[in-house]
């Protein structure tokens, strides 16, 4: 069976509501190359926060798939992103992850560029490059747009970032706008692991089913509240899943899960104490929320969980993060994690949030180790030829109907123990991979 035959079979399975996925799509180099071409080069990818490059000349190097880009605030205060490659012979011109620069000089032959990407210097130009068009040979720039203080880049977008996020903005606003804005507490934590990027992105699409098995010890040892996502509560009005959020082209873009903690012992706003009043009706929703998890296609995920800790006798605070699953191949992923907190959170509380978040989702975090050990196993067994014949499935159906009185977009159900949200991710994935392929 060819790769395209396998992918068409998967597409037909989703069209027929069977939701079967060949295991081989997890670990196949041809599929990885298709993902780079058809997904990562055309999607809006999160690159970082404005706060990471606050001053003119500040830069950070970030990636779209394996492609490195210099994200820099130019002399005109505009944020741009340039392919980190000299136009002369292709050498990487910026080898530092962060810094401040008025110009970049290639270490190979000395071509130099200003912080707006313009070619400004070529050694021996007057003698041997007399016909070189300096305007033509500046650094290659990609599209950059912002949602609030979040910076996104796209190599060849079909639609604007706002159109791309579409209905997901209704819920992103609750986190990144109505709170007064979220800020990064740290530069991103980075570590690599031997699993396919799609597993992580799918998991954060509200895979509640795995939490009570994979992460049982997190709740058992008191590191998370029993009413949190890590505990088991009979489905009801204390939680919702939100699937099939769409962009302005009608393509599914993401899924969310929210939990509403009953009682007064955990404050709203995801456990952060914020004194705010809201004219926006979504403010009433924000006041009730204690936990959320989400994925925006293809590889941006977030997780906030109130009432967490890294020790039974330590102060409790939220786990709060945003992360990117950067593919380094079909069987390797770079996980980049930003710990986030409301902008008006004190440094003392932000430090505690950082400590707790890293204890759960850092390179040696408890929840991280639970997940990645399993994800490595999935990726490993997907490597061989027999995995083409092994289909996995997302057949778990919700047994409660959508909420009719819910004001926001998406398919909203008062339960999370199903696989409707994960199907949102895979539906978009197979649509992009095959495109117009018949």
Coordinates of C-alpha atoms in Angstrom, one line a residue:
X1 CA 0.0 0.0 0.0
X2 CA 1.4 3.4 -1.0
X3 CA 1.5 6.4 1.3
X4 CA -1.2 8.1 -0.7
X5 CA -3.4 5.0 -0.7
X6 CA -3.1 4.9 3.0
X7 CA -3.9 8.6 3.4
X8 CA -7.0 8.3 1.1
X9 CA -8.2 5.4 3.2
X10 CA -7.9 7.5 6.3
X11 CA -9.8 10.4 4.6
X12 CA -12.6 8.0 3.6
X13 CA -12.8 6.7 7.1
X14 CA -13.3 10.2 8.5
X15 CA -15.9 11.0 5.8
X16 CA -17.8 7.8 6.8
X17 CA -17.5 8.8 10.5
X18 CA -15.4 5.7 11.3
X19 CA -12.4 7.8 12.5
X20 CA -9.7 5.3 11.9
X21 CA -6.0 6.4 11.6
X22 CA -3.2 4.2 10.2
X23 CA -0.5 4.0 12.8
X24 CA 2.1 4.6 10.1
X25 CA 1.2 8.3 9.8
X26 CA 2.9 8.8 13.1
X27 CA 6.4 7.8 11.8
X28 CA 7.0 8.1 8.1
X29 CA 9.5 10.3 6.4
X30 CA 7.5 10.9 3.2
X31 CA 4.5 12.0 5.4
X32 CA 6.9 14.3 7.3
X33 CA 8.0 15.9 4.1
X34 CA 4.4 16.4 3.1
X35 CA 3.7 18.1 6.4
X36 CA 6.5 20.5 6.0
X37 CA 5.3 21.4 2.5
X38 CA 1.5 21.4 2.9
X39 CA 1.1 22.3 6.6
X40 CA 4.0 24.2 8.1
X41 CA 4.8 26.3 5.1
X42 CA 1.1 27.5 4.8
X43 CA -0.1 27.8 8.4
X44 CA 0.4 30.6 10.9
X45 CA 3.0 29.4 13.5
X46 CA 3.5 30.9 16.9
X47 CA 7.0 32.4 17.2
X48 CA 7.0 34.1 20.6
X49 CA 5.9 37.0 22.7
X50 CA 6.5 40.7 22.1
X51 CA 7.9 40.9 25.6
X52 CA 10.8 38.7 24.4
X53 CA 12.1 41.5 22.1
X54 CA 11.0 44.7 23.7
X55 CA 13.7 47.1 22.4
X56 CA 14.7 48.2 19.0
X57 CA 17.3 45.8 17.6
X58 CA 16.2 42.9 20.0
X59 CA 16.0 39.6 18.2
X60 CA 15.3 35.9 18.8
X61 CA 15.8 32.9 16.5
X62 CA 12.7 30.8 16.1
X63 CA 11.6 28.0 13.7
X64 CA 8.8 27.0 11.4
X65 CA 9.4 23.3 11.0
X66 CA 13.2 23.0 10.5
X67 CA 13.5 26.5 8.9
X68 CA 15.2 29.1 11.2
X69 CA 14.0 32.7 11.3
X70 CA 15.4 35.8 12.9
X71 CA 12.5 37.6 14.6
X72 CA 13.6 41.1 15.2
X73 CA 12.3 44.5 16.1
X74 CA 13.8 46.9 13.5
X75 CA 14.8 50.5 13.9
X76 CA 11.3 51.5 12.9
X77 CA 9.9 49.5 15.8
X78 CA 8.3 47.0 13.4
X79 CA 8.6 43.3 14.1
X80 CA 9.8 41.3 11.1
X81 CA 11.1 37.7 10.6
X82 CA 13.9 36.8 8.1
X83 CA 15.2 33.5 7.0
X84 CA 18.4 33.0 8.8
X85 CA 20.5 32.5 5.7
X86 CA 22.9 34.8 3.9
X87 CA 21.8 35.5 0.3
X88 CA 25.3 35.0 -1.0
X89 CA 26.2 31.4 -0.2
X90 CA 23.5 30.4 2.3
X91 CA 25.5 30.5 5.5
X92 CA 23.6 31.0 8.8
X93 CA 24.2 34.7 9.7
X94 CA 22.9 34.6 13.2
X95 CA 24.2 32.0 15.6
X96 CA 22.8 33.4 18.9
X97 CA 19.4 32.5 20.1
X98 CA 18.8 36.0 21.6
X99 CA 20.5 39.3 21.3
X100 CA 20.4 42.9 20.0
X101 CA 21.8 44.0 16.7
X102 CA 21.9 47.0 14.4
X103 CA 23.2 44.8 11.7
X104 CA 24.1 41.1 10.9
X105 CA 27.4 40.2 9.1
X106 CA 27.8 36.8 7.5
X107 CA 30.8 34.9 9.0
X108 CA 31.6 33.4 5.6
X109 CA 32.2 36.2 3.1
X110 CA 31.2 39.3 5.1
X111 CA 27.9 40.3 3.5
X112 CA 26.0 42.5 6.0
X113 CA 22.4 43.4 6.5
X114 CA 20.6 45.9 8.7
X115 CA 17.9 45.0 11.2
X116 CA 15.2 45.6 8.5
X117 CA 16.8 42.9 6.3
X118 CA 18.3 45.2 3.7
X119 CA 21.7 44.3 2.2
X120 CA 24.0 47.2 3.3
X121 CA 27.5 45.9 2.8
X122 CA 29.5 43.6 0.4
X123 CA 33.3 43.4 0.6
X124 CA 35.0 44.5 -2.6
X125 CA 31.7 45.5 -4.1
X126 CA 33.1 48.3 -6.2
X127 CA 35.7 46.0 -7.7
X128 CA 34.0 42.6 -8.2
X129 CA 30.3 43.2 -7.7
X130 CA 29.7 46.2 -9.8
X131 CA 26.4 44.9 -11.3
X132 CA 25.0 43.5 -8.0
X133 CA 21.5 44.9 -7.3
X134 CA 21.7 45.6 -3.5
X135 CA 17.9 46.0 -3.3
X136 CA 17.3 42.6 -4.7
X137 CA 19.6 40.6 -2.4
X138 CA 18.3 41.5 1.1
X139 CA 17.3 38.8 3.6
X140 CA 14.1 36.9 2.7
X141 CA 11.2 38.1 4.8
X142 CA 8.1 36.1 5.8
X143 CA 4.7 37.3 6.9
X144 CA 4.4 38.4 10.5
X145 CA 1.2 39.3 12.3
X146 CA 0.2 39.5 16.0
X147 CA -2.7 38.4 18.1
X148 CA -2.6 40.5 21.2
X149 CA 1.1 40.2 22.2
X150 CA 1.6 36.8 20.5
X151 CA 3.8 36.9 17.4
X152 CA 3.0 34.5 14.5
X153 CA 4.8 33.9 11.3
X154 CA 3.8 32.3 8.0
X155 CA 5.9 31.5 4.9
X156 CA 3.0 31.6 2.5
X157 CA -0.4 32.3 4.2
X158 CA -3.7 31.9 2.3
X159 CA -5.5 34.2 4.8
X160 CA -4.6 36.7 7.5
X161 CA -3.8 35.6 11.1
X162 CA -7.2 36.9 12.3
X163 CA -9.0 35.0 9.7
X164 CA -6.9 31.9 10.4
X165 CA -7.7 31.9 14.1
X166 CA -11.4 32.5 13.3
X167 CA -13.8 31.2 15.9
X168 CA -10.9 30.2 18.2
X169 CA -10.4 33.9 19.0
X170 CA -13.6 33.8 21.0
X171 CA -11.9 31.5 23.6
X172 CA -8.4 32.8 23.1
X173 CA -9.7 36.2 24.1
X174 CA -10.8 34.8 27.4
X175 CA -7.2 33.8 28.2
X176 CA -5.1 36.5 26.5
X177 CA -7.4 39.6 26.4
X178 CA -10.0 39.6 29.2
X179 CA -7.3 38.8 31.8
X180 CA -5.6 42.1 31.0
X181 CA -3.2 40.1 28.9
X182 CA -0.8 37.2 29.6
X183 CA 3.0 37.7 29.8
X184 CA 5.8 35.1 29.5
X185 CA 7.5 34.5 32.8
X186 CA 10.5 32.9 31.1
X187 CA 12.3 32.5 27.8
X188 CA 11.0 29.2 26.5
X189 CA 12.2 26.0 28.1
X190 CA 13.4 23.7 25.3
X191 CA 14.1 20.0 25.2
X192 CA 13.9 17.3 22.5
X193 CA 12.2 14.0 22.8
X194 CA 11.8 11.0 20.5
X195 CA 8.2 11.2 19.5
X196 CA 6.2 12.6 16.6
X197 CA 4.9 16.1 17.0
X198 CA 1.3 15.2 16.2
X199 CA 0.9 13.1 19.3
X200 CA 1.5 16.1 21.6
X201 CA -0.7 18.4 19.6
X202 CA -3.5 15.8 19.6
X203 CA -3.1 15.1 23.3
X204 CA -3.6 18.8 24.2
X205 CA -6.8 18.8 22.1
X206 CA -8.6 17.8 25.3
X207 CA -7.6 14.2 25.7
X208 CA -9.3 13.9 29.1
X209 CA -9.5 10.1 28.8
X210 CA -5.8 9.7 29.4
X211 CA -5.5 11.9 32.5
X212 CA -7.1 9.5 35.0
X213 CA -4.8 6.7 33.8
X214 CA -1.5 8.2 32.7
X215 CA -1.4 10.9 35.3
X216 CA -3.1 9.1 38.2
X217 CA -0.2 9.7 40.5
X218 CA -0.4 13.5 40.0
X219 CA -3.8 13.6 41.7
X220 CA -3.0 10.8 44.1
X221 CA 0.0 12.6 45.6
X222 CA -1.9 15.9 45.9
X223 CA 0.1 17.8 43.2
X224 CA -3.2 18.7 41.5
X225 CA -6.7 19.3 43.0
X226 CA -9.1 16.3 42.8
X227 CA -11.5 18.6 40.9
X228 CA -8.8 19.4 38.3
X229 CA -8.4 17.9 34.9
X230 CA -6.2 15.2 36.5
X231 CA -9.0 14.0 38.7
X232 CA -12.2 12.1 37.8
X233 CA -15.6 13.8 38.2
X234 CA -18.8 12.5 36.7
X235 CA -19.5 14.5 33.6
X236 CA -21.9 17.3 34.2
X237 CA -22.1 21.1 34.2
X238 CA -18.6 21.6 35.8
X239 CA -16.8 21.0 32.4
X240 CA -17.2 21.6 28.7
X241 CA -15.4 20.4 25.6
X242 CA -15.4 22.6 22.5
X243 CA -14.7 20.9 19.2
X244 CA -14.8 21.9 15.5
X245 CA -13.9 25.6 15.9
X246 CA -13.5 26.9 12.3
X247 CA -11.4 29.6 10.5
X248 CA -13.1 32.0 8.1
X249 CA -12.7 29.5 5.2
X250 CA -14.8 26.9 7.2
X251 CA -11.8 24.7 8.0
X252 CA -11.5 23.3 11.6
X253 CA -8.7 25.1 13.4
X254 CA -8.8 24.0 17.0
X255 CA -10.5 22.6 20.2
X256 CA -10.7 23.7 23.8
X257 CA -11.6 22.2 27.1
X258 CA -12.7 24.2 30.1
X259 CA -13.5 23.3 33.7
X260 CA -15.5 25.3 36.2
X261 CA -14.6 24.6 39.8
X262 CA -17.6 24.5 42.2
X263 CA -17.2 26.3 45.5
X264 CA -15.1 29.2 46.8
X265 CA -11.8 27.6 47.7
X266 CA -10.3 28.1 44.2
X267 CA -10.7 31.6 42.7
X268 CA -11.7 32.1 39.1
X269 CA -9.4 33.4 36.4
X270 CA -7.7 30.0 36.3
X271 CA -6.7 30.4 39.9
X272 CA -5.1 33.9 39.5
X273 CA -6.6 36.6 41.7
X274 CA -7.5 39.5 39.4
X275 CA -9.6 42.4 40.4
X276 CA -11.4 43.3 37.2
X277 CA -14.8 44.1 35.9
X278 CA -15.9 43.2 32.5
X279 CA -18.3 44.7 29.9
X280 CA -17.6 41.8 27.7
X281 CA -20.1 39.0 28.5
X282 CA -17.3 36.5 28.3
X283 CA -16.0 38.0 31.5
X284 CA -18.7 36.0 33.4
X285 CA -17.3 32.9 31.9
X286 CA -13.7 33.8 32.8
X287 CA -14.6 34.3 36.5
X288 CA -15.8 30.7 36.7
X289 CA -12.9 29.0 34.9
X290 CA -10.3 27.1 36.8
X291 CA -8.8 24.9 34.1
X292 CA -8.3 25.0 30.3
X293 CA -6.4 23.0 27.7
X294 CA -6.3 23.6 23.9
X295 CA -4.6 23.1 20.6
X296 CA -4.6 25.6 17.7
X297 CA -3.6 23.8 14.5
X298 CA -1.0 22.7 13.7
X299 CA 1.3 22.9 16.8
X300 CA 0.3 25.5 19.4
X301 CA -1.0 24.2 22.7
X302 CA -1.9 25.7 26.0
X303 CA -2.7 24.4 29.5
X304 CA -3.7 26.2 32.7
X305 CA -4.7 24.4 35.8
X306 CA -5.6 26.0 39.1
X307 CA -4.7 24.7 42.6
X308 CA -1.5 22.9 41.7
X309 CA 1.7 22.4 43.6
X310 CA 5.1 20.7 43.5
X311 CA 4.9 19.4 47.1
X312 CA 2.3 18.6 49.7
X313 CA 3.4 21.3 52.1
X314 CA 4.2 24.0 49.5
X315 CA 2.1 27.0 48.4
X316 CA -0.4 26.2 45.7
X317 CA -0.6 28.2 42.5
X318 CA -1.7 27.5 38.8
X319 CA 0.2 25.4 36.3
X320 CA 0.1 27.8 33.3
X321 CA 1.9 27.4 30.0
X322 CA 1.9 27.8 26.2
X323 CA 3.9 25.5 24.1
X324 CA 4.9 24.7 20.5
X325 CA 5.5 21.1 19.2
X326 CA 8.3 21.7 16.7
X327 CA 9.0 18.8 14.4
X328 CA 12.6 17.8 13.9
X329 CA 11.8 14.7 11.9
X330 CA 9.1 12.1 11.9
X331 CA 10.4 10.7 15.2
X332 CA 11.8 13.7 17.0
X333 CA 10.1 16.8 18.5
X334 CA 11.5 20.0 20.1
X335 CA 9.1 21.0 22.9
X336 CA 9.2 24.8 23.6
X337 CA 7.3 25.9 26.7
X338 CA 6.5 29.4 27.9
X339 CA 5.3 29.7 31.4
X340 CA 2.6 32.5 31.3
X341 CA 0.8 34.6 33.9
X342 CA -1.5 37.7 33.8
X343 CA 0.5 40.8 33.1
X344 CA -0.4 42.3 36.5
X345 CA 0.7 39.3 38.5
X346 CA 3.4 40.0 41.0
X347 CA 6.9 38.7 40.3
X348 CA 6.7 36.6 43.5
X349 CA 3.5 34.8 42.3
X350 CA 4.9 34.5 38.8
X351 CA 8.0 32.8 40.2
X352 CA 5.8 30.3 42.1
X353 CA 3.8 29.6 39.0
X354 CA 7.0 29.0 37.1
X355 CA 8.3 26.5 39.8
X356 CA 5.1 24.5 39.8
X357 CA 4.7 24.5 36.0
X358 CA 8.2 23.3 35.5
X359 CA 7.7 20.6 38.1
X360 CA 4.9 19.2 36.0
X361 CA 5.8 20.1 32.4
X362 CA 9.5 20.8 32.4
X363 CA 12.1 18.4 31.0
X364 CA 12.0 16.4 34.2
X365 CA 8.4 17.2 35.1
X366 CA 6.1 14.5 36.5
X367 CA 3.3 14.9 33.9
X368 CA 5.9 15.3 31.1
X369 CA 7.6 12.1 31.9
X370 CA 4.2 10.3 32.1
X371 CA 3.4 11.4 28.6
X372 CA 6.6 11.3 26.7
X373 CA 7.5 7.8 27.8
X374 CA 4.2 6.6 26.2
X375 CA 4.6 8.9 23.2
X376 CA 8.0 7.5 22.5
X377 CA 6.6 4.0 22.5
X378 CA 3.8 5.0 20.0
X379 CA 6.4 6.5 17.7
X380 CA 8.7 3.5 17.9
X381 CA 6.1 0.9 17.0
X382 CA 4.9 3.2 14.1
X383 CA 8.4 3.0 12.5
X384 CA 8.1 -0.4 10.7
X385 CA 6.2 -1.7 7.7
X386 CA 3.6 -3.5 9.7
X387 CA 2.3 -0.3 11.2
X388 CA 0.7 0.4 7.8
X389 CA -1.7 -2.4 8.6
X390 CA -2.5 -1.4 12.1
X391 CA -5.2 1.2 12.3
X392 CA -5.8 3.2 15.5
X393 CA -9.1 4.8 16.2
X394 CA -10.9 7.8 17.7
X395 CA -14.4 6.3 18.1
X396 CA -15.3 7.4 21.6
X397 CA -18.5 9.3 21.2
X398 CA -20.0 11.8 23.7
X399 CA -23.2 10.5 25.3
X400 CA -24.5 14.0 26.1
X401 CA -25.9 16.4 23.4
X402 CA -24.4 19.8 22.6
X403 CA -25.4 22.7 24.9
X404 CA -28.1 24.7 23.3
X405 CA -27.8 27.7 25.6
X406 CA -24.0 28.2 25.1
X407 CA -23.3 31.5 23.4
X408 CA -19.9 30.8 22.0
X409 CA -18.9 29.0 18.7
X410 CA -18.0 25.3 18.2
X411 CA -19.7 22.0 19.2
X412 CA -19.9 22.5 23.0
X413 CA -20.8 19.6 25.3
X414 CA -21.0 19.4 29.1
X415 CA -18.4 16.6 29.2
X416 CA -14.9 15.8 28.2
X417 CA -14.7 12.0 28.2
X418 CA -14.8 11.4 24.5
X419 CA -12.6 11.9 21.4
X420 CA -14.5 14.6 19.4
X421 CA -11.9 17.2 20.1
X422 CA -9.0 15.0 18.9
X423 CA -11.0 14.3 15.7
X424 CA -10.9 18.1 15.1
X425 CA -7.1 18.0 14.9
X426 CA -7.0 15.0 12.6
X427 CA -9.7 16.2 10.3
X428 CA -7.7 19.4 9.5
X429 CA -4.5 17.4 9.2
X430 CA -5.8 15.0 6.6
X431 CA -7.5 17.8 4.7
X432 CA -4.2 19.7 4.4
X433 CA -2.1 16.7 3.6
X434 CA -4.2 15.5 0.7
X435 CA -5.6 18.8 -0.4
X436 CA -7.2 18.4 -3.8
X437 CA -5.7 14.8 -4.1
X438 CA -8.5 12.5 -5.3

